[in-house]
Coordinates of C-alpha atoms (C1' of nucleotides) in Angstrom, one line a residue:
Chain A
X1 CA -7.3 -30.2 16.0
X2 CA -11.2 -30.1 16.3
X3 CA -12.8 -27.3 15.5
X4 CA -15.4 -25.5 18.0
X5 CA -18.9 -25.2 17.0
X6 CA -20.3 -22.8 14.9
X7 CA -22.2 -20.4 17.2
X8 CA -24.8 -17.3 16.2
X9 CA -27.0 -15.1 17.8
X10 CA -30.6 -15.7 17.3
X11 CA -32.4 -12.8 16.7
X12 CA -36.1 -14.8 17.5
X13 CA -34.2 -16.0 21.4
X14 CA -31.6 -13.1 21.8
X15 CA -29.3 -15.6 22.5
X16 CA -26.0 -16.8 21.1
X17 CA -26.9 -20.7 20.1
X18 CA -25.3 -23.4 18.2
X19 CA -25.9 -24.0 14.8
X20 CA -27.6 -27.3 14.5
X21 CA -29.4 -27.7 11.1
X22 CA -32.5 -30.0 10.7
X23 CA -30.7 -32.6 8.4
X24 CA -30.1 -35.4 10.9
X25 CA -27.0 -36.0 9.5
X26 CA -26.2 -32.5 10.1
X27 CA -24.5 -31.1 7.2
X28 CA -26.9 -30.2 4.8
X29 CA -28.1 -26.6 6.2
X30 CA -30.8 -24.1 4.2
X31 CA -29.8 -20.7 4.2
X32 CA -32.6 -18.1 2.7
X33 CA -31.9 -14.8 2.7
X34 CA -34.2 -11.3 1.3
X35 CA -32.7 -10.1 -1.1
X36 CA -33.2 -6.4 -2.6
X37 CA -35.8 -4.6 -4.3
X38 CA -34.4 -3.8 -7.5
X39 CA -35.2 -0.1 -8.4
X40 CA -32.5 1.5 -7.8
X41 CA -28.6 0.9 -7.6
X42 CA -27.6 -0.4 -4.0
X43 CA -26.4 1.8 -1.5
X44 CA -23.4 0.7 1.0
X45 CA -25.9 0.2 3.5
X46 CA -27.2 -2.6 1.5
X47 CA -24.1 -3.6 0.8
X48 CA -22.7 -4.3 4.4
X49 CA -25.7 -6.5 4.9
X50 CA -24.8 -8.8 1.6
X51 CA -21.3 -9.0 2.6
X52 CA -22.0 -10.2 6.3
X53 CA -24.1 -12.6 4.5
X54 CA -21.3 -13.4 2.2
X55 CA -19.1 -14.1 5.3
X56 CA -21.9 -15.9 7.3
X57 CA -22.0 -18.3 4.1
X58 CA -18.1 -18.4 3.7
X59 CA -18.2 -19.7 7.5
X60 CA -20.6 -22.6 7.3
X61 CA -18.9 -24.3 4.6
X62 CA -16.0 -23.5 6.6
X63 CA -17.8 -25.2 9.7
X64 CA -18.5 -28.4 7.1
X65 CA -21.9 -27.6 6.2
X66 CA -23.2 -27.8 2.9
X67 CA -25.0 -24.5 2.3
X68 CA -28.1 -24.4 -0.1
X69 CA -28.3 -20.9 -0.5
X70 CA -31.1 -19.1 -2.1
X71 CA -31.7 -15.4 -2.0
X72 CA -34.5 -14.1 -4.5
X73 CA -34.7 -10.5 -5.9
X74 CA -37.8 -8.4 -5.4
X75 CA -38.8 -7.3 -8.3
X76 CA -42.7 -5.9 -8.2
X77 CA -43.9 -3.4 -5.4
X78 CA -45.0 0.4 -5.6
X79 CA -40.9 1.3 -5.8
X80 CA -40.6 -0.8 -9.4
X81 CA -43.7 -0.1 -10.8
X82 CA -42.8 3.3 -10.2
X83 CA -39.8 3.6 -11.4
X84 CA -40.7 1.5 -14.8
X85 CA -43.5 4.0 -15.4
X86 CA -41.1 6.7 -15.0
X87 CA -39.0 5.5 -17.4
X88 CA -41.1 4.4 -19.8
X89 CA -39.8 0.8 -19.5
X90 CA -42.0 -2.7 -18.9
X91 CA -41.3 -3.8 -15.1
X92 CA -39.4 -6.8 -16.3
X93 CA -36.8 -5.0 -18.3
X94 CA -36.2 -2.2 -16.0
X95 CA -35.6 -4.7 -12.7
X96 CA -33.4 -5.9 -15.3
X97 CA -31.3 -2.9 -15.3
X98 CA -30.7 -3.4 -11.3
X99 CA -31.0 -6.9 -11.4
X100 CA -27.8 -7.2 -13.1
X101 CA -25.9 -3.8 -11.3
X102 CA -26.9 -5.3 -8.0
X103 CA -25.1 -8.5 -9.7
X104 CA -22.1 -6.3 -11.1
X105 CA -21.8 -5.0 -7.3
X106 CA -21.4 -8.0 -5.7
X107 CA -18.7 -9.2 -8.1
X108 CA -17.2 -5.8 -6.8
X109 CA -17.2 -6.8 -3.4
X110 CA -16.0 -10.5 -4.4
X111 CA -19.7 -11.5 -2.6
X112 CA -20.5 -15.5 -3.5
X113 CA -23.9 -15.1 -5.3
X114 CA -26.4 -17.9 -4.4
X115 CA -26.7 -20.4 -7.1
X116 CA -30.2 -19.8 -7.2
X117 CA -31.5 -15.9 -7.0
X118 CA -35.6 -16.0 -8.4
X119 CA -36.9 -12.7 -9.1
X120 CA -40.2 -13.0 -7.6
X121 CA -42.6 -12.1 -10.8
X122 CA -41.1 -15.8 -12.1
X123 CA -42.8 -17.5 -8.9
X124 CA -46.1 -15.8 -9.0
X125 CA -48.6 -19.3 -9.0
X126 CA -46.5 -20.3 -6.1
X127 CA -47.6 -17.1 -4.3
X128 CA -51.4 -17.6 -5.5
X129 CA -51.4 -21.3 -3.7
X130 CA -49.8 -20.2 -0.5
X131 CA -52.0 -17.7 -0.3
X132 CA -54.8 -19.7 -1.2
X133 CA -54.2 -22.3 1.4
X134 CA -54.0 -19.5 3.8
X135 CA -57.7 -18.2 2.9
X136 CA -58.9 -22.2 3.0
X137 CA -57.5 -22.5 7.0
X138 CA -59.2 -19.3 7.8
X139 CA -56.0 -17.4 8.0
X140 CA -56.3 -15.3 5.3
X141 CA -59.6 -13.5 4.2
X142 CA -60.6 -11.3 0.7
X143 CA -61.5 -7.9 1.3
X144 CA -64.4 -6.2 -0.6
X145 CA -62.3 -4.9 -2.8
X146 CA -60.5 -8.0 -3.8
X147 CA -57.5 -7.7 -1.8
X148 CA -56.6 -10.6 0.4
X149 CA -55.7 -10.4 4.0
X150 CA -53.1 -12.5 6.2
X151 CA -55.8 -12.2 9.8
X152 CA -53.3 -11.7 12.5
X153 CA -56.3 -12.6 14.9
X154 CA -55.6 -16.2 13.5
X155 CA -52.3 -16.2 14.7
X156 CA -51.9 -16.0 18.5
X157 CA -48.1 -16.5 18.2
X158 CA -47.7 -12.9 16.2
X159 CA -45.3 -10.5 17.0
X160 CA -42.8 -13.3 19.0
X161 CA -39.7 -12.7 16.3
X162 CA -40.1 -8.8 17.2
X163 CA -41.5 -9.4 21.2
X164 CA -44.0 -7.2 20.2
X165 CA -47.1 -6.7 22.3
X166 CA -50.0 -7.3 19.9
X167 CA -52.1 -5.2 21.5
X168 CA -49.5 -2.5 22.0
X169 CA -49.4 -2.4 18.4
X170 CA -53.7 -2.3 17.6
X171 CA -53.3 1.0 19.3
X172 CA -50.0 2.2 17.6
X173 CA -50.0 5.7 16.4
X174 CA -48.6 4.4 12.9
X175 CA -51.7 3.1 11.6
X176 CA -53.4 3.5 8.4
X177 CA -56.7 4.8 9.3
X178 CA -57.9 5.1 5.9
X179 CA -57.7 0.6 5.6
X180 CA -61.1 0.2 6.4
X181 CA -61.7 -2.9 4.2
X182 CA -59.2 -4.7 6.6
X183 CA -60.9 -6.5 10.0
X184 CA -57.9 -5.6 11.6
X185 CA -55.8 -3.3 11.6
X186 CA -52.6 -5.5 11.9
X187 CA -53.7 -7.4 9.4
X188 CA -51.4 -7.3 6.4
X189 CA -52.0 -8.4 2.7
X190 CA -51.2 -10.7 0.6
X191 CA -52.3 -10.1 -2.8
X192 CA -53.5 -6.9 -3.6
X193 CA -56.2 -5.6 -6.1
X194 CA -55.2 -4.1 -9.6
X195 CA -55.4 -0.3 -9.3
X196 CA -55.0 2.0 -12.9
X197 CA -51.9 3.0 -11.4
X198 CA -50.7 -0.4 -11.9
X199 CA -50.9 -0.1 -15.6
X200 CA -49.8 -3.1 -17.2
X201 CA -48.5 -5.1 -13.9
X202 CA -51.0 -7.4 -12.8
X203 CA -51.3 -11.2 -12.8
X204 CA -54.7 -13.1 -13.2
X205 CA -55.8 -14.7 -9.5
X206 CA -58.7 -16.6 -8.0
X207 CA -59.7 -13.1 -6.4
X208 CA -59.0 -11.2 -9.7
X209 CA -56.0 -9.3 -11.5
X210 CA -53.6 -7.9 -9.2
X211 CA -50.1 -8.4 -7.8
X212 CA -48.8 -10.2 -4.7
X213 CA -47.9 -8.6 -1.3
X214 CA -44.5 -8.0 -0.3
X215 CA -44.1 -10.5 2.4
X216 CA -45.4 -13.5 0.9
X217 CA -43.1 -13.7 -2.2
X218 CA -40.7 -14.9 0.8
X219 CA -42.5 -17.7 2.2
X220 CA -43.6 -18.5 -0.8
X221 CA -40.1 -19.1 -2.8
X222 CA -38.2 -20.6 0.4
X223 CA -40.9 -22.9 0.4
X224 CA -40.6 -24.0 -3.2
X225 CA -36.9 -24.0 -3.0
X226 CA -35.8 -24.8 0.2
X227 CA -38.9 -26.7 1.9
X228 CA -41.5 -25.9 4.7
X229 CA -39.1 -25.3 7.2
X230 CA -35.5 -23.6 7.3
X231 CA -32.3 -24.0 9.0
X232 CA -31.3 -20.2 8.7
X233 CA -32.8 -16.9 7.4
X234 CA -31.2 -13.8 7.5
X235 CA -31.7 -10.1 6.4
X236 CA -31.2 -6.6 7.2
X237 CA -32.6 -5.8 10.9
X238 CA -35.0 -3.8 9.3
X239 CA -36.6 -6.5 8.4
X240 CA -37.5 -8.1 11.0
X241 CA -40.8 -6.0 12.0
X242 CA -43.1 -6.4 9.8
X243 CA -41.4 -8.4 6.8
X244 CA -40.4 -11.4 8.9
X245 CA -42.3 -11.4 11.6
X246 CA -45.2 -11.8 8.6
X247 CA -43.1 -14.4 7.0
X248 CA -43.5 -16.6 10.1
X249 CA -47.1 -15.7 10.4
X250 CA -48.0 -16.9 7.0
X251 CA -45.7 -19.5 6.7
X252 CA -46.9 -21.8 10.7
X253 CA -50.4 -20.7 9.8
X254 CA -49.5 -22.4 6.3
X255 CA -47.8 -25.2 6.9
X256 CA -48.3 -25.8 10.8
X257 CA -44.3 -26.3 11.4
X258 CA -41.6 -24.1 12.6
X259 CA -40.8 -21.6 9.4
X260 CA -37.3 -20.8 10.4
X261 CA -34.7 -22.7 13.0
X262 CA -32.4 -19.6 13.3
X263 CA -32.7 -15.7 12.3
X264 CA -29.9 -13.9 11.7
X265 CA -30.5 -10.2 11.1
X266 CA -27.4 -7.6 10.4
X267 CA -27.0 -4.2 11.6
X268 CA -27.3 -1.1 9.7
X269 CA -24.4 1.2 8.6
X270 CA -24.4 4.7 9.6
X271 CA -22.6 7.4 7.7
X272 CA -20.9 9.6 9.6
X273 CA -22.7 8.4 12.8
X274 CA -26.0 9.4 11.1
X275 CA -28.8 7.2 9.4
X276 CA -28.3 7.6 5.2
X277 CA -30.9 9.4 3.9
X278 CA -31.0 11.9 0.2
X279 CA -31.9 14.8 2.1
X280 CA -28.1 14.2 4.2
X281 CA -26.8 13.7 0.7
X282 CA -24.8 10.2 2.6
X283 CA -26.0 7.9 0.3
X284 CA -23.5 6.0 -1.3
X285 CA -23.8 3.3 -3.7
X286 CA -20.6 1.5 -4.4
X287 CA -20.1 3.1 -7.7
X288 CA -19.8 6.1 -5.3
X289 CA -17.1 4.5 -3.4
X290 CA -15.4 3.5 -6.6
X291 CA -15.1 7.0 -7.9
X292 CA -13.4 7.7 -5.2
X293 CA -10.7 5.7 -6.0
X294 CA -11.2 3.4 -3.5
X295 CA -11.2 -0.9 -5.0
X296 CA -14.3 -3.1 -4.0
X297 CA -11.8 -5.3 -2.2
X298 CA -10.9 -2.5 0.1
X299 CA -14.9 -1.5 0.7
X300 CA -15.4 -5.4 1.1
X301 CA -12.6 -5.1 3.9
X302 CA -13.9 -1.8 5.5
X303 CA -17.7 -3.2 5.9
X304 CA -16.3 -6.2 7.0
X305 CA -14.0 -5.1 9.8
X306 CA -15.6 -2.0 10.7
X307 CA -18.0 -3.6 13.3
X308 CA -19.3 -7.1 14.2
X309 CA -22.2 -7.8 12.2
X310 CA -24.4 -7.7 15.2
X311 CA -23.9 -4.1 15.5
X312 CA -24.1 -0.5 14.2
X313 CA -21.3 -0.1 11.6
X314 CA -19.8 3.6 11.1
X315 CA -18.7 4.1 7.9
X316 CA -16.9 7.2 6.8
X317 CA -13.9 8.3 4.5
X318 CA -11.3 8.4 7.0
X319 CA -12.3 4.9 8.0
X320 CA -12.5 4.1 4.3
X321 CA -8.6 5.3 4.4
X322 CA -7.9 3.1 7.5
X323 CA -9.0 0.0 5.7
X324 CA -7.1 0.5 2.8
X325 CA -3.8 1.2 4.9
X326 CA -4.9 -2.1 6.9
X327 CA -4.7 -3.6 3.5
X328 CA -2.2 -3.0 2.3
X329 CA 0.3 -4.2 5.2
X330 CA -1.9 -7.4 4.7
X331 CA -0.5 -7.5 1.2
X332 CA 2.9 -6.3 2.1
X333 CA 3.2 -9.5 4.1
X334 CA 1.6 -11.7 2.5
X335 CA 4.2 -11.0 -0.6
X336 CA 7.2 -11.2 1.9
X337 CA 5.8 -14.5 3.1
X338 CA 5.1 -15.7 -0.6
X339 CA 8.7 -14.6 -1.6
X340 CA 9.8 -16.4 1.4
X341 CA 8.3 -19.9 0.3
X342 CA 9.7 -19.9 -3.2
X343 CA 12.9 -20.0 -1.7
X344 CA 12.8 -23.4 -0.7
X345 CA 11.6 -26.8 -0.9
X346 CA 8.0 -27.1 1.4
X347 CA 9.3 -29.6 3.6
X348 CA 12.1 -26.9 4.6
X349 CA 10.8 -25.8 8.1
X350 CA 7.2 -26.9 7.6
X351 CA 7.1 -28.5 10.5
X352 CA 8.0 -25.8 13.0
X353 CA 5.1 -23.6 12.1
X354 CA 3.4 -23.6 15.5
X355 CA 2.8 -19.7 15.0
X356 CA 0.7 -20.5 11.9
X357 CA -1.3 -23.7 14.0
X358 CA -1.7 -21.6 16.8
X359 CA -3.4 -18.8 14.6
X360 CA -5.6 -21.1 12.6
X361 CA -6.9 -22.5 16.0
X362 CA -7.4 -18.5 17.1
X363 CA -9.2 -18.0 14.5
X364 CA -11.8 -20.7 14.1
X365 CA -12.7 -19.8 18.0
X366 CA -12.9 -16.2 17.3
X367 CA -15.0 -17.4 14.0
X368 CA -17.0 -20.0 16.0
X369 CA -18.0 -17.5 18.5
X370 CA -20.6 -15.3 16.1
X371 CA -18.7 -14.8 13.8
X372 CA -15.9 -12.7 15.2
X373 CA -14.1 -10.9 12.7
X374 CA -12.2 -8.2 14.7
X375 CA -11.0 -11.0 16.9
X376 CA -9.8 -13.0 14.0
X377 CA -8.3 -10.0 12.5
X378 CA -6.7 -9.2 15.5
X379 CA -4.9 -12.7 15.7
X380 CA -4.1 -12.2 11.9
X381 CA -2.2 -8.7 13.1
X382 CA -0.2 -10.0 15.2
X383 CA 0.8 -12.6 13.5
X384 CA 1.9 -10.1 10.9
X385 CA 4.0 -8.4 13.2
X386 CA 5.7 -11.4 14.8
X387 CA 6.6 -13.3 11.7
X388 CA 7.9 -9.8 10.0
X389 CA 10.3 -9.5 12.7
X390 CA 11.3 -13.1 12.3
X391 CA 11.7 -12.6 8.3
X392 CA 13.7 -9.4 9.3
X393 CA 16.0 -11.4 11.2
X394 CA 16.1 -14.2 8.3
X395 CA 14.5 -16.6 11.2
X396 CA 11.6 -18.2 8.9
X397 CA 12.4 -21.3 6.9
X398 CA 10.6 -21.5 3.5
X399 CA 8.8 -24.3 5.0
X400 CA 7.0 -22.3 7.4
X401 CA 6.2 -19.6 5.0
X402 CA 4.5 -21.9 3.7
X403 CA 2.4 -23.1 6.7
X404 CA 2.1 -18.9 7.0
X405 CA 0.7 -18.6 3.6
X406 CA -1.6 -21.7 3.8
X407 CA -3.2 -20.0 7.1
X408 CA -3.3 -17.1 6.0
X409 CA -5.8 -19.4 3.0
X410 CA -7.5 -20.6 5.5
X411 CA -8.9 -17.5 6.8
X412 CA -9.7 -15.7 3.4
X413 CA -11.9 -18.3 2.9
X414 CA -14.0 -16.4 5.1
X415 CA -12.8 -13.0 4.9
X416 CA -12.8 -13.3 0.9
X417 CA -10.2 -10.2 0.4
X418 CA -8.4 -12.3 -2.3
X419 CA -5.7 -10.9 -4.5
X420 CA -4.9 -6.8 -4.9
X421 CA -5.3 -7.1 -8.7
X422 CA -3.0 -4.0 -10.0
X423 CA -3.5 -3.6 -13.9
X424 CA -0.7 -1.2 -14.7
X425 CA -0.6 0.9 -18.0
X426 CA 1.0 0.0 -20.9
X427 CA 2.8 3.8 -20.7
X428 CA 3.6 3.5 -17.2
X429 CA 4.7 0.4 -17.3
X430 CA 7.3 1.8 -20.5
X431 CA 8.5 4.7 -17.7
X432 CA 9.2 2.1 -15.3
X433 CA 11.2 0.1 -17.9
X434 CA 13.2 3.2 -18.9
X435 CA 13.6 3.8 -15.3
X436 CA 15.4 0.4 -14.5
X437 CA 17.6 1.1 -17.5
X438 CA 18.7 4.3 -16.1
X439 CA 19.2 3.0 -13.0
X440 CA 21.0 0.1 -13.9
X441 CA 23.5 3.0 -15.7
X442 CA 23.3 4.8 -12.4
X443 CA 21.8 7.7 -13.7
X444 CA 20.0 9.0 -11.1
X445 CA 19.0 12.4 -12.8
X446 CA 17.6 10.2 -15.2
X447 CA 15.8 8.1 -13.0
X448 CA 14.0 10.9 -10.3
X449 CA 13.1 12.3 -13.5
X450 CA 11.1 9.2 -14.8
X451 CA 9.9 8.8 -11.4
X452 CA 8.3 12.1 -11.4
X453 CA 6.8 11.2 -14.5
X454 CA 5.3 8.5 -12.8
X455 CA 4.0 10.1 -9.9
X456 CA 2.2 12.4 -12.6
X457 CA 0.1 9.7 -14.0
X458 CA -0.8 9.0 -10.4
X459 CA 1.4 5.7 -9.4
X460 CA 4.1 5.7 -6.6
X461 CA 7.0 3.8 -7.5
X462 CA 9.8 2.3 -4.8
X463 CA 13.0 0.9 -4.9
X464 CA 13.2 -2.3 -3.2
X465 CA 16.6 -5.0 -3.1
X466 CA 14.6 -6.8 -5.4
X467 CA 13.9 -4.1 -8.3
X468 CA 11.2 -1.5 -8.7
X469 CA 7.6 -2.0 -7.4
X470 CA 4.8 0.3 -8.6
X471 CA 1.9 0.9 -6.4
X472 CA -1.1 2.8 -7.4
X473 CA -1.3 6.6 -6.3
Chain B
rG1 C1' -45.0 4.6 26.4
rG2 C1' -43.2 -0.7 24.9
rC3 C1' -38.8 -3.5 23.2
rG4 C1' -33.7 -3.8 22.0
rG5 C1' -28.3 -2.3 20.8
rG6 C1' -24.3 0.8 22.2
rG7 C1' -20.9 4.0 25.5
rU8 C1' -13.1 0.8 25.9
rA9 C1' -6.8 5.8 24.7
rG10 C1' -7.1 11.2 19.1
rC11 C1' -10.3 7.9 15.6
rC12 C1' -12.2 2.7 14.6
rA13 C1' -12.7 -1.8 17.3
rA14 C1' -12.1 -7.0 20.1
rG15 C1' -12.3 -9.0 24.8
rU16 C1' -12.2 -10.5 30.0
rG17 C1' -14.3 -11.7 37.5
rG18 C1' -7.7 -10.8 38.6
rU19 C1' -5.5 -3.8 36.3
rA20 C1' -7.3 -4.7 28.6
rA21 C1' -6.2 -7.7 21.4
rG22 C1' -5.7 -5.3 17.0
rG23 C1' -6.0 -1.4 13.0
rC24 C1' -5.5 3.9 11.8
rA25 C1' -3.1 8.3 13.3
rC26 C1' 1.5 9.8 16.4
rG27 C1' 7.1 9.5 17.9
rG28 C1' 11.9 7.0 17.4
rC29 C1' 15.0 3.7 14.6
rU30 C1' 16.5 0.5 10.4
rC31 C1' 16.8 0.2 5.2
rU32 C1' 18.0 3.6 0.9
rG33 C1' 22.2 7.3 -4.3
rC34 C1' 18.2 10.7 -2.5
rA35 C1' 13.4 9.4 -1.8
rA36 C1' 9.2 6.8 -1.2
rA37 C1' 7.6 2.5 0.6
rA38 C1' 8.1 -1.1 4.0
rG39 C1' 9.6 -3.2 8.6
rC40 C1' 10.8 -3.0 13.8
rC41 C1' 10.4 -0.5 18.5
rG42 C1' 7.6 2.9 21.5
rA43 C1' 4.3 6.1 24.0
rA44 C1' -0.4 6.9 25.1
rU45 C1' -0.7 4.9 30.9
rA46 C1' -8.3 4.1 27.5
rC47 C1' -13.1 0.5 29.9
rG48 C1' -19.9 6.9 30.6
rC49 C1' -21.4 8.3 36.0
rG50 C1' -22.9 6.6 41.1
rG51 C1' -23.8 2.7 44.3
rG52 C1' -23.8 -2.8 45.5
rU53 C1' -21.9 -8.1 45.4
rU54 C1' -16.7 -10.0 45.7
rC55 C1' -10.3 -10.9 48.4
rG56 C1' -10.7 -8.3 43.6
rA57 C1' -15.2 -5.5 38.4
rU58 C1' -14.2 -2.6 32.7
rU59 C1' -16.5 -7.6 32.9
rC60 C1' -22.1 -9.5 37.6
rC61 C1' -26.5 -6.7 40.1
rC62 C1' -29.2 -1.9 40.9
rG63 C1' -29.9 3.3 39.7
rC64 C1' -28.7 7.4 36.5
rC65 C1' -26.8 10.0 32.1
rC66 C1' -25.8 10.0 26.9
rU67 C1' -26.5 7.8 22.1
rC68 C1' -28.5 4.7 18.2
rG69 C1' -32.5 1.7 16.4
rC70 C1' -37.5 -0.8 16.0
rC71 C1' -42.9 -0.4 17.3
rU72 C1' -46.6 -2.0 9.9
rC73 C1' -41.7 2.4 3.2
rC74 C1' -36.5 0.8 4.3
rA75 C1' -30.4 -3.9 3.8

RNA sequence: GGCGGGGUAGCCAAGUGGUAAGGCACGGCUCUGCAAAAGCCGAAUACGCGGGUUCGAUUCCCGCCCUCGCCUCCA
């Protein structure tokens, strides 16, 4: 059955369009994406960005292209140099810290990490020649203090990612009137000037010791790993004014060529229909949501089915519960299905399983078309239902269980939900064995009473045909 | 002020020019030593407001209201 093509909005047209990377074969496709600043461990805000991203990636390969992915980690600007000073740490070892949480948190959440994730202190030369280059085609200037300058004034085609109105913007209220040493005051820099509060971060440069500029560590290292110009790039929608609409500045006054074929910029979460912020006390980092007693899998499935990417995404605890209870009747019959096709030999049936044809087809239109995950879920749900009843009624042949769980595959390629891994304690799992005993010798006393016991160390136990099934609390 | 996203049953959320998926919550039933869990069935009779186009609009156009975001810290 052929598949549609892969569609996504494009954040620079505001348009849906189809993917159509610039390898003329039309496979290969570059994917760059910003990754975090790492001074702190990452919120859930954070989080439903990596994990659309996770999905976006999931998809392409699932559309046949051949993702090079590359996502680097910020790791020098005021936030880390701060926080390293305040902790008495060198930068490099305390980036370290959130280098590798931000890492743990992703294995949380079952995200695919990028094969290649730079910090950007590691690409700091390839910063200096960009940046260079820039100052040799008049795009970029040094300041009298020995700060260099990106000069939007070079640039006529500023502000077209954002359809921002240059001059709109010369006479914002926002601006810094103290920047005196820039020409103007759009412009935005590139390598800034050693200052004592800098203390021991500072790299030697053609304009003196200082450290590069946020935005250019981006052009820089998509450059160096991905080439002068990219299929895809993708971030937070916060992003896109200033951060990428600088990256494309720098970048075509750079190289001359298109910096990016496609932008795809995700939403923000909300908490509780507000913005997160410490002084609302909604800022949750995944830990958070873990101490809750919540599973990264089930967080993974509430940030992914809680809106389309595309837009605003509530989250809250009762939505938290919903997800979980979505789940879980996932699992439910995904283990009915899988106890189904062990029943039989494959061929048994296999080839009656339109329902499963029919929903793979669903969902690679809902998937084709942005990225629909709600529609696809929706297909999946119904599916649920209709092949339940059928098991019910003892109307599925091993065979198409089968075909059932081999779709169901094919769209957790994408979704990424994997297996509910249940470790069970050695003590509960004793009760439980004590429990069958009694059971087996009918003793029910016996057996409520172990089952209470169980329910004390917080697991939920339930008497199928089959034997006793422990779920967690 | 400029630009943009939303307003779909109690909550969350897809989608469509021909009266609208799905999830959660809710009710009934089945199963069960009792439970729990699970499954099935069901109800709600939902498309912000006012115009317009159309045989017909929730879906297109205009106006309005509400809400969220961006306009150089921010995923």
């Amino acid at each position: 059955m052929p598949r549609p093509p892969l569609q996504l909005f494009n954040s620079m047209t505001r348009a849906i369009e189809p993917i159509v990377p610039l390898d003329r074969a039309g496979k290969r496709l570059s994917l760059y994406v910003c990754g975090p600043t790492i001074y702190n461990y990452g919120h859930i805000g954070n989080f439903r960005t990596y994990v659309a991203v996770d999905i976006l990636r999931r998809a392409l390969r699932h559309f046949d292209f051949e993702v090079d992915h590359v996502m680097q980690f910020t790791d020098v600007d005021d936030k880390t140099i701060r926080g390293a000073h305040e902790k008495g740490l060198p930068l490099k070892e305390f980036t370290a810290i959130f280098r590798q949480a931000f890492l743990d948190d992703a294995k949380t959440l079952n995200l695919e990490v990028p094969p290649r994730t730079p910090n950007a202190t590691d690409h700091i030369p390839a910063m200096v020649a960009l940046i260079q280059k820039l100052i040799d085609k008049k795009s970029a200037y040094v300041s009298d203090d020995g700060s260099v300058y990106f000069r939007i004034a070079s640039f006529p085609k500023y502000g077209c990612l954002c359809h921002l109105d240059l001059s709109s913007l010369i006479s914002g209220a926002r601006v810094n009137q103290d920047e005196y040493e820039k020409e103007g005051v759009g412009d935005f820099v590139l390598w800034k000037k050693w200052v004592p509060a800098d203390g021991d971060v500072g790299w030697d440069s053609p304009w003196g010791k200082g450290r590069p500029g946020w935005h250019i560590e981006c052009s820089a290292l998509s450059m160096e790993h991905l080439g002068e110009q990219i299929d895809l790039h993708g971030g937070g929608t916060d992003l896109r004014f200033p951060h990428h609409e600088n990256e494309i500045a720098q970048s075509e006054a750079a190289t001359g060529l298109t910096f990016v074929r496609h932008w795809f910029h995700v939403e923000h979460l909300l908490v509780d229909g507000q913005k997160m912020s410490k002084s609302l006390g909604n800022m949750y980092t995944v830990r958070d949501v873990l101490a809750r007693g919540y599973t990264g899998r089930e967080l993974r499935y509430a940030l992914l089915s809680g809106a389309n990417y595309g837009k605003n995404l509530n989250f809250t605890w009762q939505g938290m519960e919903d997800a979980k209870t979505a789940l879980h009747r996932i699992d439910e019959w995904r283990k009915r299905v899988r106890d189904k096709a062990a029943e039989g030999p494959p061929s048994d049936g296999a080839a009656s399983s339109l329902p499963a044809q029919e929903f793979v087809a669903h969902c690679d239109a809902a998937l084709a078309d942005n990225l629909n995950i709600n529609g696809a879920l929706g297909h999946l749900f119904e599916l649920v239902r209709q092949t339940n009843g059928a098991l019910d009624k003892a109307q599925i042949l091993p065979g198409e269980a089968r075909a059932l769980a081999a779709a169901w595959t094919a769209l957790d390629s994408i979704l990424g939900l994997g297996d509910a891994t249940v470790v069970i304690p050695v003590e509960v799992q004793t009760l439980l064995d004590q429990r069958a005993e009694a059971r087996k010798a009918k003793n029910f006393a016996k057996s409520d009473e172990l089952r209470q016991a169980i329910e004390d160390l917080g697991w939920k136990v339930k008497d199928t045909p089959k034997g006793q099934e422990l779920l967690p609390g």
